[in-house]
Short mmCIF file of C-alpha atoms in Angstrom, two decimals:
data_model
loop_
_atom_site.label_atom_id
_atom_site.label_comp_id
_atom_site.label_asym_id
_atom_site.label_seq_id
_atom_site.Cartn_x
_atom_site.Cartn_y
_atom_site.Cartn_z
CA MET A 1 -53.13 57.14 -170.48
CA SER A 2 -52.05 60.70 -171.06
CA ALA A 3 -48.96 60.04 -168.90
CA PHE A 4 -47.74 57.61 -171.53
CA VAL A 5 -48.41 60.07 -174.34
CA ASP A 6 -46.52 62.74 -172.39
CA ALA A 7 -43.72 60.24 -171.78
CA TRP A 8 -43.53 59.57 -175.52
CA HIS A 9 -43.27 63.32 -176.17
CA TYR A 10 -40.55 63.64 -173.53
CA PHE A 11 -38.75 60.66 -175.07
CA THR A 12 -38.79 61.99 -178.66
CA GLY A 13 -38.05 65.54 -177.50
CA ASN A 14 -34.92 64.45 -175.63
CA PHE A 15 -33.86 61.61 -177.87
CA ASN A 16 -30.19 62.57 -178.04
CA GLU A 17 -29.91 62.71 -174.27
CA PHE A 18 -31.69 59.35 -174.16
CA LEU A 19 -29.09 57.81 -176.43
CA THR A 20 -26.30 59.05 -174.18
CA LEU A 21 -27.99 57.66 -171.07
CA LEU A 22 -28.76 54.34 -172.76
CA GLN A 23 -25.16 54.06 -173.88
CA GLU A 24 -23.92 54.69 -170.33
CA HIS A 25 -26.42 52.22 -168.98
CA LEU A 26 -25.48 49.44 -171.41
CA PHE A 27 -21.82 50.11 -170.92
CA MET A 28 -22.10 49.61 -167.16
CA VAL A 29 -24.19 46.46 -167.59
CA VAL A 30 -21.93 44.84 -170.17
CA ILE A 31 -18.61 45.66 -168.46
CA ALA A 32 -19.90 44.46 -165.08
CA GLU A 33 -21.35 41.29 -166.62
CA LEU A 34 -18.21 40.36 -168.52
CA GLY A 35 -16.15 41.02 -165.41
CA ALA A 36 -18.50 38.86 -163.37
CA ILE A 37 -18.31 35.96 -165.85
CA VAL A 38 -14.53 36.08 -165.98
CA VAL A 39 -14.22 36.07 -162.19
CA ALA A 40 -17.15 33.96 -161.00
CA ILE A 41 -16.77 30.90 -163.25
CA PRO A 42 -13.14 30.15 -162.36
CA ILE A 43 -13.84 30.73 -158.64
CA ALA A 44 -16.80 28.37 -158.80
CA ILE A 45 -14.76 25.72 -160.62
CA LEU A 46 -12.03 25.94 -158.00
CA ALA A 47 -14.58 25.92 -155.20
CA VAL A 48 -16.23 22.63 -156.25
CA GLN A 49 -12.90 20.81 -155.99
CA ASN A 50 -13.19 20.88 -152.22
CA ASP A 51 -16.24 20.33 -150.05
CA ARG A 52 -15.43 23.06 -147.57
CA THR A 53 -14.65 25.81 -150.11
CA LYS A 54 -17.79 24.82 -151.97
CA ARG A 55 -19.92 25.25 -148.86
CA VAL A 56 -18.31 28.61 -148.08
CA VAL A 57 -18.90 29.91 -151.60
CA MET A 58 -22.51 28.74 -151.63
CA ALA A 59 -23.18 30.25 -148.18
CA VAL A 60 -21.60 33.60 -149.09
CA GLY A 61 -23.45 33.52 -152.40
CA ASN A 62 -26.84 32.85 -150.88
CA VAL A 63 -26.50 35.37 -148.04
CA SER A 64 -25.15 38.10 -150.33
CA GLN A 65 -28.16 37.77 -152.57
CA THR A 66 -30.38 38.89 -149.72
CA VAL A 67 -28.49 42.20 -149.40
CA PRO A 68 -30.54 44.90 -151.18
CA THR A 69 -29.02 46.29 -154.36
CA LEU A 70 -29.19 49.80 -153.01
CA ALA A 71 -27.16 48.72 -149.99
CA VAL A 72 -24.45 47.33 -152.26
CA ILE A 73 -24.26 50.63 -154.12
CA ALA A 74 -24.26 52.51 -150.82
CA LEU A 75 -21.42 50.33 -149.50
CA VAL A 76 -19.30 50.96 -152.58
CA TYR A 77 -19.62 54.72 -152.30
CA PRO A 78 -17.51 55.24 -149.13
CA LEU A 79 -14.92 52.78 -150.44
CA LEU A 80 -14.42 53.95 -154.01
CA GLY A 81 -16.02 57.38 -154.07
CA ILE A 82 -18.40 58.51 -156.77
CA GLY A 83 -18.35 58.01 -160.52
CA PHE A 84 -18.59 55.42 -163.27
CA ASN A 85 -15.99 53.05 -161.82
CA SER A 86 -17.66 52.69 -158.45
CA ALA A 87 -21.00 52.13 -160.15
CA VAL A 88 -19.56 49.36 -162.35
CA PHE A 89 -17.92 47.82 -159.30
CA GLY A 90 -21.21 47.73 -157.40
CA ILE A 91 -23.09 46.18 -160.31
CA TRP A 92 -20.29 43.68 -160.86
CA LEU A 93 -20.35 42.61 -157.23
CA TYR A 94 -24.05 41.93 -157.42
CA ALA A 95 -23.74 40.13 -160.77
CA LEU A 96 -21.17 37.67 -159.42
CA LEU A 97 -23.58 35.79 -157.22
CA PRO A 98 -25.99 34.12 -159.64
CA ILE A 99 -23.11 33.01 -161.86
CA LEU A 100 -21.16 31.69 -158.90
CA THR A 101 -24.02 29.70 -157.42
CA ASN A 102 -25.25 28.39 -160.77
CA THR A 103 -21.79 27.23 -161.82
CA VAL A 104 -21.31 25.39 -158.53
CA THR A 105 -24.79 23.85 -158.71
CA GLY A 106 -24.42 22.97 -162.39
CA ILE A 107 -21.16 21.09 -161.85
CA GLU A 108 -22.42 19.48 -158.65
CA ASP A 109 -25.60 18.27 -160.31
CA VAL A 110 -23.85 16.35 -163.06
CA ASP A 111 -25.01 12.77 -162.52
CA GLU A 112 -22.67 10.93 -160.19
CA GLY A 113 -22.82 7.79 -162.31
CA THR A 114 -21.54 9.77 -165.28
CA VAL A 115 -18.60 11.12 -163.30
CA ASN A 116 -17.84 7.67 -161.84
CA ALA A 117 -17.90 6.15 -165.30
CA ALA A 118 -15.50 8.83 -166.55
CA ARG A 119 -13.16 8.29 -163.61
CA GLY A 120 -13.29 4.51 -163.97
CA MET A 121 -12.43 4.83 -167.65
CA GLY A 122 -9.20 6.59 -166.80
CA MET A 123 -9.94 10.30 -167.13
CA THR A 124 -7.88 12.59 -164.93
CA ASP A 125 -9.72 15.10 -162.71
CA LEU A 126 -8.92 17.83 -165.21
CA GLU A 127 -10.25 15.74 -168.11
CA ILE A 128 -13.43 14.98 -166.16
CA LEU A 129 -13.90 18.70 -165.53
CA ARG A 130 -13.15 19.74 -169.11
CA LYS A 131 -14.85 16.96 -171.06
CA ILE A 132 -17.71 15.98 -168.78
CA GLN A 133 -18.64 18.35 -165.95
CA ILE A 134 -18.34 21.75 -167.62
CA PRO A 135 -20.05 20.75 -170.88
CA LEU A 136 -22.92 19.15 -168.96
CA ALA A 137 -23.18 22.14 -166.61
CA LEU A 138 -23.10 24.69 -169.43
CA PRO A 139 -26.88 25.21 -169.69
CA VAL A 140 -27.10 25.84 -165.92
CA ILE A 141 -24.06 28.16 -165.98
CA PHE A 142 -25.69 30.05 -168.79
CA ALA A 143 -28.92 30.37 -166.84
CA GLY A 144 -26.86 32.11 -164.15
CA ILE A 145 -25.40 34.50 -166.69
CA ARG A 146 -28.90 35.22 -167.95
CA THR A 147 -30.24 35.95 -164.46
CA SER A 148 -27.34 38.18 -163.57
CA SER A 149 -27.64 40.16 -166.82
CA VAL A 150 -31.27 40.90 -166.17
CA ILE A 151 -30.48 41.89 -162.59
CA ASN A 152 -27.72 44.16 -163.89
CA VAL A 153 -30.12 46.14 -166.04
CA GLY A 154 -32.10 46.92 -162.88
CA THR A 155 -29.11 47.53 -160.63
CA ALA A 156 -27.64 50.01 -163.10
CA TYR A 157 -30.59 52.38 -162.44
CA LEU A 158 -29.16 52.95 -158.97
CA ALA A 159 -25.81 54.05 -160.41
CA PHE A 160 -27.24 57.57 -160.56
CA PHE A 161 -26.97 57.81 -156.76
CA ILE A 162 -23.20 57.61 -156.94
CA GLY A 163 -22.79 59.57 -160.11
CA GLY A 164 -22.64 56.71 -162.55
CA GLY A 165 -25.18 58.06 -165.05
CA GLY A 166 -27.41 55.77 -167.09
CA LEU A 167 -31.21 55.65 -167.42
CA GLY A 168 -31.49 56.14 -163.66
CA VAL A 169 -30.84 59.83 -164.26
CA TRP A 170 -34.31 60.28 -165.81
CA VAL A 171 -36.13 57.90 -163.50
CA ILE A 172 -34.80 59.26 -160.22
CA THR A 173 -34.92 62.89 -161.30
CA GLY A 174 -38.44 62.26 -162.55
CA ILE A 175 -39.50 60.84 -159.19
CA GLN A 176 -37.91 63.65 -157.23
CA LEU A 177 -39.46 66.38 -159.40
CA PHE A 178 -42.84 64.62 -159.72
CA ASN A 179 -42.16 64.56 -163.47
CA THR A 180 -43.99 61.37 -164.38
CA PRO A 181 -43.34 61.56 -168.17
CA GLN A 182 -39.59 61.85 -167.57
CA MET A 183 -39.67 58.95 -165.11
CA LEU A 184 -41.58 56.70 -167.52
CA ALA A 185 -39.37 57.69 -170.44
CA GLY A 186 -36.45 56.34 -168.46
CA ALA A 187 -38.18 53.31 -166.95
CA ILE A 188 -39.93 51.78 -169.97
CA PRO A 189 -36.78 51.44 -172.14
CA GLY A 190 -35.13 49.72 -169.18
CA ALA A 191 -37.94 47.22 -168.92
CA ILE A 192 -37.70 46.54 -172.67
CA LEU A 193 -33.93 46.17 -172.31
CA ALA A 194 -34.30 43.62 -169.50
CA ILE A 195 -36.84 41.58 -171.45
CA THR A 196 -34.69 41.67 -174.59
CA ALA A 197 -31.62 40.53 -172.68
CA ASP A 198 -33.62 37.72 -171.13
CA LEU A 199 -34.98 36.52 -174.48
CA LEU A 200 -31.58 36.75 -176.11
CA PHE A 201 -29.95 34.63 -173.44
CA ALA A 202 -32.87 32.22 -173.40
CA SER A 203 -32.33 31.50 -177.07
CA ILE A 204 -28.60 30.98 -176.55
CA GLU A 205 -29.41 28.69 -173.64
CA ARG A 206 -31.77 26.67 -175.79
CA TYR A 207 -29.08 26.33 -178.40
CA LEU A 208 -26.56 25.15 -175.79
CA GLY A 209 -29.01 22.71 -174.29
CA GLN A 210 -29.87 21.26 -177.67
CA ASP A 211 -27.28 18.49 -177.57
CA ASN A 212 -28.58 17.28 -174.24
CA ASP A 213 -32.27 17.88 -174.25
CA ALA A 214 -33.67 18.29 -177.73
CA GLN A 215 -33.80 14.54 -178.20
CA VAL A 216 -35.86 13.82 -175.11
CA GLY A 217 -39.08 13.84 -177.09
CA VAL A 218 -37.86 11.10 -179.40
CA ALA A 219 -37.26 8.71 -176.53
CA ALA A 220 -40.90 8.69 -175.43
CA MET S 1 -0.27 -16.93 -159.84
CA THR S 2 0.99 -16.81 -163.40
CA THR S 3 -2.27 -17.84 -165.04
CA ASN S 4 -4.35 -15.43 -162.99
CA THR S 5 -5.00 -12.01 -164.47
CA ILE S 6 -6.18 -10.69 -161.14
CA GLU S 7 -5.22 -12.03 -157.76
CA PHE S 8 -6.62 -10.90 -154.41
CA ASP S 9 -4.17 -11.78 -151.66
CA ASP S 10 -5.58 -11.46 -148.16
CA VAL S 11 -7.18 -8.12 -149.00
CA THR S 12 -8.94 -6.04 -146.35
CA LYS S 13 -10.62 -2.70 -146.93
CA VAL S 14 -11.69 -0.53 -144.04
CA TYR S 15 -13.51 2.76 -144.58
CA GLY S 16 -12.94 5.45 -142.02
CA ASP S 17 -11.93 4.01 -138.67
CA ASP S 18 -13.97 0.87 -138.32
CA MET S 19 -16.29 0.33 -141.29
CA VAL S 20 -14.96 -2.98 -142.58
CA ALA S 21 -16.08 -3.43 -146.17
CA ILE S 22 -14.15 -6.62 -146.95
CA GLU S 23 -11.93 -8.78 -144.82
CA ASP S 24 -9.19 -11.26 -145.78
CA VAL S 25 -10.42 -11.76 -149.33
CA THR S 26 -8.23 -14.19 -151.25
CA TYR S 27 -8.89 -15.65 -154.69
CA GLY S 28 -7.63 -15.48 -158.23
CA VAL S 29 -9.39 -14.60 -161.45
CA GLU S 30 -8.17 -16.75 -164.29
CA LYS S 31 -7.36 -15.19 -167.62
CA GLY S 32 -10.24 -15.20 -170.09
CA THR S 33 -12.86 -16.33 -167.59
CA THR S 34 -15.85 -14.63 -166.03
CA THR S 35 -15.92 -14.44 -162.27
CA VAL S 36 -19.17 -13.30 -160.71
CA LEU S 37 -19.14 -11.57 -157.34
CA VAL S 38 -22.53 -12.15 -155.78
CA GLY S 39 -24.11 -11.42 -152.42
CA PRO S 40 -26.64 -9.22 -150.64
CA SER S 41 -26.19 -5.45 -150.80
CA GLY S 42 -23.46 -4.05 -148.58
CA CYS S 43 -21.50 -7.31 -148.66
CA GLY S 44 -18.40 -5.75 -150.22
CA LYS S 45 -18.66 -7.11 -153.75
CA THR S 46 -18.55 -3.68 -155.39
CA THR S 47 -15.69 -2.62 -153.12
CA THR S 48 -13.72 -5.66 -154.26
CA MET S 49 -14.27 -4.66 -157.86
CA GLU S 50 -13.28 -1.07 -157.25
CA LEU S 51 -9.95 -2.27 -155.90
CA VAL S 52 -9.14 -3.59 -159.37
CA ASN S 53 -9.30 -0.24 -161.17
CA ARG S 54 -8.08 1.54 -158.09
CA LEU S 55 -11.19 3.57 -157.44
CA GLU S 56 -10.37 2.26 -153.96
CA ASP S 57 -7.08 1.12 -152.48
CA PRO S 58 -6.77 -1.82 -150.07
CA THR S 59 -6.17 -1.13 -146.38
CA GLU S 60 -4.26 -4.39 -146.02
CA GLY S 61 -3.19 -7.10 -148.41
CA THR S 62 -2.30 -6.91 -152.07
CA VAL S 63 -4.15 -6.96 -155.37
CA TYR S 64 -2.09 -8.25 -158.27
CA TYR S 65 -2.72 -7.40 -161.90
CA GLU S 66 -0.87 -9.69 -164.30
CA GLY S 67 1.42 -10.56 -161.41
CA THR S 68 2.27 -6.96 -160.47
CA ASP S 69 1.18 -5.28 -157.25
CA ILE S 70 -1.52 -2.90 -158.40
CA GLN S 71 -0.23 -0.15 -156.10
CA GLU S 72 2.86 0.07 -158.29
CA LEU S 73 0.84 0.78 -161.42
CA ASP S 74 -0.23 4.23 -162.55
CA ARG S 75 -3.92 4.40 -161.79
CA ILE S 76 -4.86 6.40 -164.88
CA GLN S 77 -3.00 4.05 -167.23
CA LEU S 78 -4.43 1.04 -165.41
CA ARG S 79 -8.00 2.29 -165.78
CA ARG S 80 -7.50 2.78 -169.50
CA GLU S 81 -6.55 -0.91 -169.78
CA ILE S 82 -9.66 -1.97 -167.88
CA GLY S 83 -13.18 -1.68 -169.28
CA TYR S 84 -15.80 -0.45 -166.83
CA VAL S 85 -19.57 -0.86 -167.02
CA ILE S 86 -21.79 0.37 -164.20
CA GLN S 87 -25.46 -0.03 -163.41
CA GLU S 88 -26.25 3.65 -163.91
CA ILE S 89 -24.55 3.20 -167.30
CA GLY S 90 -23.15 6.72 -166.96
CA LEU S 91 -23.31 7.58 -170.65
CA PHE S 92 -22.15 11.08 -171.49
CA ASP S 93 -25.40 12.71 -172.54
CA HIS S 94 -23.71 15.62 -174.29
CA MET S 95 -21.86 13.29 -176.64
CA THR S 96 -23.19 11.12 -179.46
CA VAL S 97 -23.17 7.33 -179.20
CA GLY S 98 -20.06 7.25 -181.39
CA GLU S 99 -18.27 9.84 -179.25
CA ASN S 100 -19.16 7.91 -176.12
CA VAL S 101 -17.68 4.72 -177.53
CA ALA S 102 -14.58 6.63 -178.65
CA THR S 103 -13.80 7.86 -175.12
CA VAL S 104 -11.02 5.48 -174.11
CA PRO S 105 -9.43 5.19 -177.59
CA GLU S 106 -9.24 8.99 -177.62
CA LEU S 107 -7.68 9.08 -174.14
CA LYS S 108 -5.18 6.52 -175.41
CA GLY S 109 -4.43 8.69 -178.42
CA TRP S 110 -5.41 6.31 -181.23
CA ASP S 111 -5.55 7.85 -184.68
CA ARG S 112 -8.91 8.91 -186.10
CA ASP S 113 -9.29 6.10 -188.65
CA ARG S 114 -8.60 3.41 -186.11
CA ILE S 115 -11.10 4.98 -183.69
CA ASN S 116 -13.78 5.20 -186.37
CA ASP S 117 -13.28 1.58 -187.39
CA ARG S 118 -13.45 0.53 -183.76
CA ILE S 119 -16.72 2.42 -183.17
CA ASP S 120 -18.37 0.74 -186.17
CA GLU S 121 -17.03 -2.67 -185.21
CA LEU S 122 -18.36 -2.43 -181.65
CA LEU S 123 -21.74 -0.99 -182.56
CA ASP S 124 -22.14 -3.87 -185.02
CA LEU S 125 -21.13 -6.33 -182.32
CA MET S 126 -23.71 -4.85 -179.93
CA ASP S 127 -26.41 -5.04 -182.59
CA LEU S 128 -26.69 -1.27 -182.98
CA PRO S 129 -26.21 -0.59 -186.72
CA PRO S 130 -23.63 2.25 -186.89
CA THR S 131 -25.36 4.11 -189.70
CA GLU S 132 -28.44 4.43 -187.54
CA TYR S 133 -27.03 4.85 -184.03
CA ARG S 134 -23.57 6.37 -184.31
CA ASP S 135 -24.73 9.99 -184.42
CA GLN S 136 -27.68 9.69 -182.06
CA TYR S 137 -27.60 11.11 -178.56
CA PRO S 138 -27.93 8.67 -175.65
CA ARG S 139 -31.18 10.19 -174.39
CA SER S 140 -33.02 9.07 -177.49
CA LEU S 141 -32.19 5.41 -176.74
CA SER S 142 -34.09 2.84 -174.69
CA GLY S 143 -32.62 1.43 -171.46
CA GLY S 144 -31.42 -1.72 -173.19
CA GLN S 145 -29.83 0.22 -176.04
CA ARG S 146 -28.12 2.55 -173.58
CA GLN S 147 -26.59 -0.39 -171.76
CA ARG S 148 -25.42 -1.84 -175.09
CA VAL S 149 -23.64 1.45 -175.74
CA GLY S 150 -22.22 1.26 -172.21
CA ILE S 151 -20.76 -2.16 -172.94
CA ALA S 152 -19.45 -1.09 -176.36
CA ARG S 153 -17.78 1.88 -174.70
CA ALA S 154 -16.17 -0.34 -172.08
CA LEU S 155 -14.79 -2.66 -174.77
CA ALA S 156 -13.55 0.12 -177.06
CA GLY S 157 -10.00 0.38 -175.76
CA ASP S 158 -9.38 -3.37 -176.21
CA PRO S 159 -9.26 -3.95 -172.46
CA ASP S 160 -7.61 -7.01 -170.95
CA VAL S 161 -10.08 -6.91 -168.11
CA LEU S 162 -13.72 -5.88 -168.03
CA LEU S 163 -15.40 -4.82 -164.79
CA MET S 164 -19.19 -4.94 -164.81
CA ASP S 165 -21.05 -3.62 -161.76
CA GLU S 166 -24.67 -4.83 -161.95
CA PRO S 167 -24.70 -4.02 -165.66
CA PHE S 168 -28.18 -5.41 -166.26
CA GLY S 169 -29.65 -4.46 -162.88
CA ALA S 170 -31.77 -1.54 -164.03
CA LEU S 171 -33.32 -3.30 -167.02
CA ASP S 172 -36.69 -4.99 -167.30
CA PRO S 173 -36.57 -8.81 -167.07
CA ILE S 174 -37.02 -9.44 -170.79
CA THR S 175 -34.37 -6.96 -171.89
CA ARG S 176 -32.09 -8.28 -169.16
CA GLU S 177 -32.34 -11.83 -170.39
CA THR S 178 -31.77 -10.81 -174.00
CA LEU S 179 -28.67 -8.84 -173.04
CA GLN S 180 -27.37 -11.66 -170.83
CA ASN S 181 -27.66 -14.13 -173.69
CA GLU S 182 -26.08 -11.74 -176.17
CA PHE S 183 -23.31 -10.98 -173.77
CA LEU S 184 -22.54 -14.68 -173.28
CA GLU S 185 -22.08 -14.94 -177.06
CA ILE S 186 -19.93 -11.81 -177.20
CA GLN S 187 -17.83 -13.09 -174.34
CA GLU S 188 -16.90 -16.16 -176.40
CA LYS S 189 -15.66 -13.90 -179.19
CA ILE S 190 -13.70 -11.37 -177.15
CA ASN S 191 -12.09 -13.70 -174.60
CA THR S 192 -11.64 -10.95 -172.02
CA THR S 193 -11.19 -11.55 -168.31
CA ILE S 194 -14.40 -10.38 -166.67
CA LEU S 195 -15.34 -9.46 -163.14
CA PHE S 196 -19.10 -9.25 -162.84
CA VAL S 197 -20.98 -7.96 -159.78
CA THR S 198 -24.62 -8.86 -159.19
CA HIS S 199 -26.99 -9.49 -156.29
CA SER S 200 -28.90 -12.13 -158.26
CA ILE S 201 -27.81 -15.73 -157.78
CA ASP S 202 -29.61 -16.69 -160.99
CA GLU S 203 -27.58 -14.17 -162.96
CA ALA S 204 -24.41 -15.38 -161.24
CA LEU S 205 -25.12 -19.02 -162.13
CA LYS S 206 -25.86 -18.04 -165.70
CA MET S 207 -22.94 -15.70 -166.39
CA GLY S 208 -20.13 -17.08 -164.27
CA ASP S 209 -17.34 -19.56 -164.91
CA LYS S 210 -16.51 -19.01 -161.28
CA ILE S 211 -18.62 -17.50 -158.54
CA ALA S 212 -17.48 -15.74 -155.38
CA ILE S 213 -20.29 -15.62 -152.83
CA TYR S 214 -20.02 -12.75 -150.36
CA ASP S 215 -21.56 -12.46 -146.93
CA VAL S 216 -20.91 -9.21 -145.00
CA GLY S 217 -17.35 -8.55 -146.09
CA GLU S 218 -16.21 -12.12 -146.47
CA VAL S 219 -16.04 -14.56 -149.33
CA VAL S 220 -17.87 -17.60 -147.99
CA GLN S 221 -17.51 -19.75 -151.06
CA TYR S 222 -15.57 -19.56 -154.29
CA GLY S 223 -16.13 -22.13 -157.00
CA THR S 224 -17.84 -23.08 -160.23
CA PRO S 225 -21.64 -22.85 -160.44
CA GLN S 226 -21.82 -26.67 -160.26
CA GLU S 227 -19.65 -26.81 -157.16
CA ILE S 228 -21.74 -24.20 -155.42
CA LEU S 229 -24.99 -25.95 -156.25
CA GLU S 230 -23.70 -29.40 -155.38
CA SER S 231 -21.99 -28.54 -152.12
CA PRO S 232 -22.90 -25.21 -150.53
CA ALA S 233 -20.18 -24.29 -148.03
CA ASN S 234 -22.57 -23.34 -145.24
CA ASN S 235 -26.14 -22.43 -144.37
CA PHE S 236 -25.77 -18.91 -145.73
CA VAL S 237 -24.83 -20.18 -149.18
CA GLU S 238 -27.57 -22.79 -149.04
CA ASP S 239 -30.16 -20.12 -148.23
CA PHE S 240 -28.74 -17.72 -150.75
CA VAL S 241 -28.82 -20.29 -153.53
CA GLY S 242 -32.41 -21.09 -152.62
CA ALA S 243 -34.54 -24.13 -151.91
CA ASP S 244 -34.77 -24.90 -155.61
CA ARG S 245 -31.11 -25.58 -156.10
CA GLY S 246 -31.90 -28.97 -157.59
CA LEU S 247 -33.74 -27.16 -160.37
CA LYS S 248 -31.01 -24.54 -160.63
CA ARG S 249 -28.55 -27.33 -161.20
CA LEU S 250 -30.57 -28.27 -164.25
CA GLN S 251 -30.08 -24.73 -165.54
CA VAL S 252 -26.31 -24.90 -165.36
CA THR S 253 -26.00 -28.43 -166.75
CA GLN S 254 -25.84 -28.72 -170.50
CA VAL S 255 -27.40 -31.62 -172.32
CA LYS S 256 -24.04 -32.69 -173.74
CA GLU S 257 -22.75 -33.36 -170.22
CA LEU S 258 -25.50 -35.96 -169.81
CA LEU S 259 -24.67 -37.89 -172.95
CA ALA S 260 -22.87 -40.96 -171.68
CA ALA S 261 -20.80 -41.42 -174.82
CA PRO S 262 -21.03 -39.97 -178.27
CA VAL S 263 -23.23 -42.13 -180.47
CA LYS S 264 -21.41 -43.56 -183.48
CA GLU S 265 -22.42 -42.16 -186.82
CA ALA S 266 -23.43 -45.53 -188.19
CA GLU S 267 -25.91 -45.98 -185.38
CA SER S 268 -27.31 -42.51 -185.67
CA GLY S 269 -28.57 -43.35 -189.14
CA GLY S 270 -30.84 -45.95 -187.63
CA ARG S 271 -32.08 -43.72 -184.87
CA GLY S 272 -32.57 -40.72 -187.08
CA VAL S 273 -36.25 -41.49 -187.33
CA ALA S 274 -36.68 -40.32 -183.77
CA VAL S 275 -36.21 -36.76 -184.92
CA ALA S 276 -39.63 -35.35 -185.43
CA THR S 277 -40.89 -31.84 -185.59
CA ASP S 278 -44.43 -30.69 -185.35
CA GLY S 279 -46.23 -27.39 -185.53
CA ASN S 280 -45.43 -26.59 -181.91
CA GLY S 281 -41.71 -26.61 -182.45
CA SER S 282 -38.90 -29.06 -182.33
CA HIS S 283 -38.70 -32.20 -180.23
CA GLU S 284 -34.99 -32.52 -180.57
CA LEU S 285 -32.44 -30.95 -178.26
CA SER S 286 -29.16 -29.28 -179.05
CA PRO S 287 -26.06 -30.26 -177.03
CA THR S 288 -25.86 -26.75 -175.58
CA ASP S 289 -29.46 -26.73 -174.31
CA SER S 290 -29.74 -26.88 -170.55
CA ALA S 291 -31.11 -29.90 -168.71
CA GLN S 292 -33.92 -27.59 -167.65
CA VAL S 293 -34.97 -27.09 -171.28
CA ALA S 294 -34.77 -30.86 -171.80
CA LEU S 295 -37.02 -31.54 -168.83
CA SER S 296 -39.49 -28.86 -169.81
CA ARG S 297 -39.79 -30.32 -173.34
CA MET S 298 -40.27 -33.81 -171.93
CA ILE S 299 -43.12 -32.56 -169.78
CA GLN S 300 -44.55 -30.50 -172.61
CA TYR S 301 -44.57 -33.39 -175.10
CA ASP S 302 -45.19 -36.04 -172.44
CA VAL S 303 -42.24 -38.23 -173.43
CA GLU S 304 -39.56 -40.06 -171.46
CA THR S 305 -36.69 -39.63 -173.92
CA LEU S 306 -35.60 -36.98 -176.40
CA PRO S 307 -32.99 -37.15 -179.16
CA VAL S 308 -30.05 -34.75 -179.16
CA THR S 309 -28.97 -33.42 -182.54
CA ASP S 310 -26.05 -31.33 -183.65
CA ASP S 311 -26.15 -29.80 -187.12
CA GLY S 312 -29.12 -31.97 -188.01
CA ARG S 313 -27.34 -35.20 -187.00
CA VAL S 314 -28.43 -37.24 -184.02
CA VAL S 315 -25.64 -37.44 -181.46
CA GLY S 316 -27.43 -39.11 -178.60
CA GLU S 317 -30.47 -39.45 -176.46
CA ILE S 318 -31.53 -38.08 -173.07
CA GLU S 319 -33.76 -39.92 -170.65
CA LYS S 320 -35.92 -38.28 -168.03
CA SER S 321 -34.28 -40.41 -165.35
CA ASP S 322 -30.86 -38.89 -166.27
CA ILE S 323 -32.27 -35.49 -165.49
CA HIS S 324 -33.87 -36.59 -162.24
CA GLN S 325 -30.49 -37.93 -161.28
CA ILE S 326 -28.83 -34.48 -161.47
CA ALA S 327 -31.50 -32.77 -159.47
CA ARG S 328 -31.49 -35.48 -156.82
CA THR S 329 -27.76 -35.67 -156.09
CA GLU S 330 -27.00 -34.11 -152.74
CA GLY S 331 -23.54 -32.79 -152.06
#
């Protein structure tokens, strides 16, 4: 128990440094996430237009997710050197996958009858995508964004290894110096951050899903 | 060809290299009538229908729409002129009932007021009061209500042709019958040319002005329900129609067809006494009742004759032997 008390003392004693690290951490997470959303969703939408590209994207997506986060960071280092940019790139790369796979799955899983009805009524492929598939896939796409955001909070701890800063500075230094209070002071805020991000996105997801699902209870 | 809205001219559809879905299909669908495509699953009836809104294109032969080769028409425009109802209903769950119904009018670019009026008109027609249902989401509706919305949506763009692919297939028997009856009434009002796919011969006999019976890729018989019941083209049709086709003929024969000649008004005064009602319901028949209903009432009340009345006036009389006669005739 005393480790937590010590951690609290370390935390309050170095609060200004904490704010700097937190800011770096959040900055990496948010930039990488936004970049991932902007890139992954359009790629996924293009990929579902064709069976082969879809299979390739899903295969790459699923295999890539088995590569350890640390390996991704390690791979980025020889390519882009050290610093904030390489760290963001590594996190971004890892954040792409859940969004990519969820967007593909979400669009694919839209009921075939619904798409057939839309096509038979005279919607063009673009209209089907815009008015039917994407709106119906939105909750699933958002679940991907939620997963990747939470993953990002964890991945960003490893940024320290390539000079990216963030809360990893305290955690990894703490581990190396056997300074448990410092390690915990860096780790606990990260855990809280991940949970907060998850809850925040969950509530947005619920709001998005409302049109589709909230009425299910009434039907029974 | 001029009176036919849709004309299949020697149409063959082959999927892949050698999967023949339909072969040498030729018949016409008359304007304002309902043609039912019926047959076992995999017989090509749905494929035939999908040729009409160009979800599929023929491998050989030509489909004409209002006299024009369908291949020359823009498929998007064509689909917007053709209503489409499918078994899975395919309602857009993220849109309200009203938005679902508005789909085709919006694609066609109608103005907002016209669309709103159309939504209310159709929901009224389908017995879904707009004030209650317009803003609901499809998932809160029952299966029957969902299919009503599906039909309203298909009718919204004022289509010249309505394609219905097993529209009542997924419903329970009671809801199915209610919707069939309602749809028959609606059909009289809208006067649209309808192509209706089903695997049920009973539904075909009930809904169709004309019936096309399919057996693996071929149309084996095309005719009115009476023609098909009276003279099945071959053993397949005979089996498909069932051993009880004598009884089925009673279903498709209306009482008014059995009345030899309309009874003069002067006479009807004298016979009016025959009209009697008791606590169990009415003894009299209406001219649009089926011969089956007539026979069932005769058995129920243990009588040999029943009066036929229209608007409370006796127009004739049906004898049990008349009904036996229909069932007995062999083609």
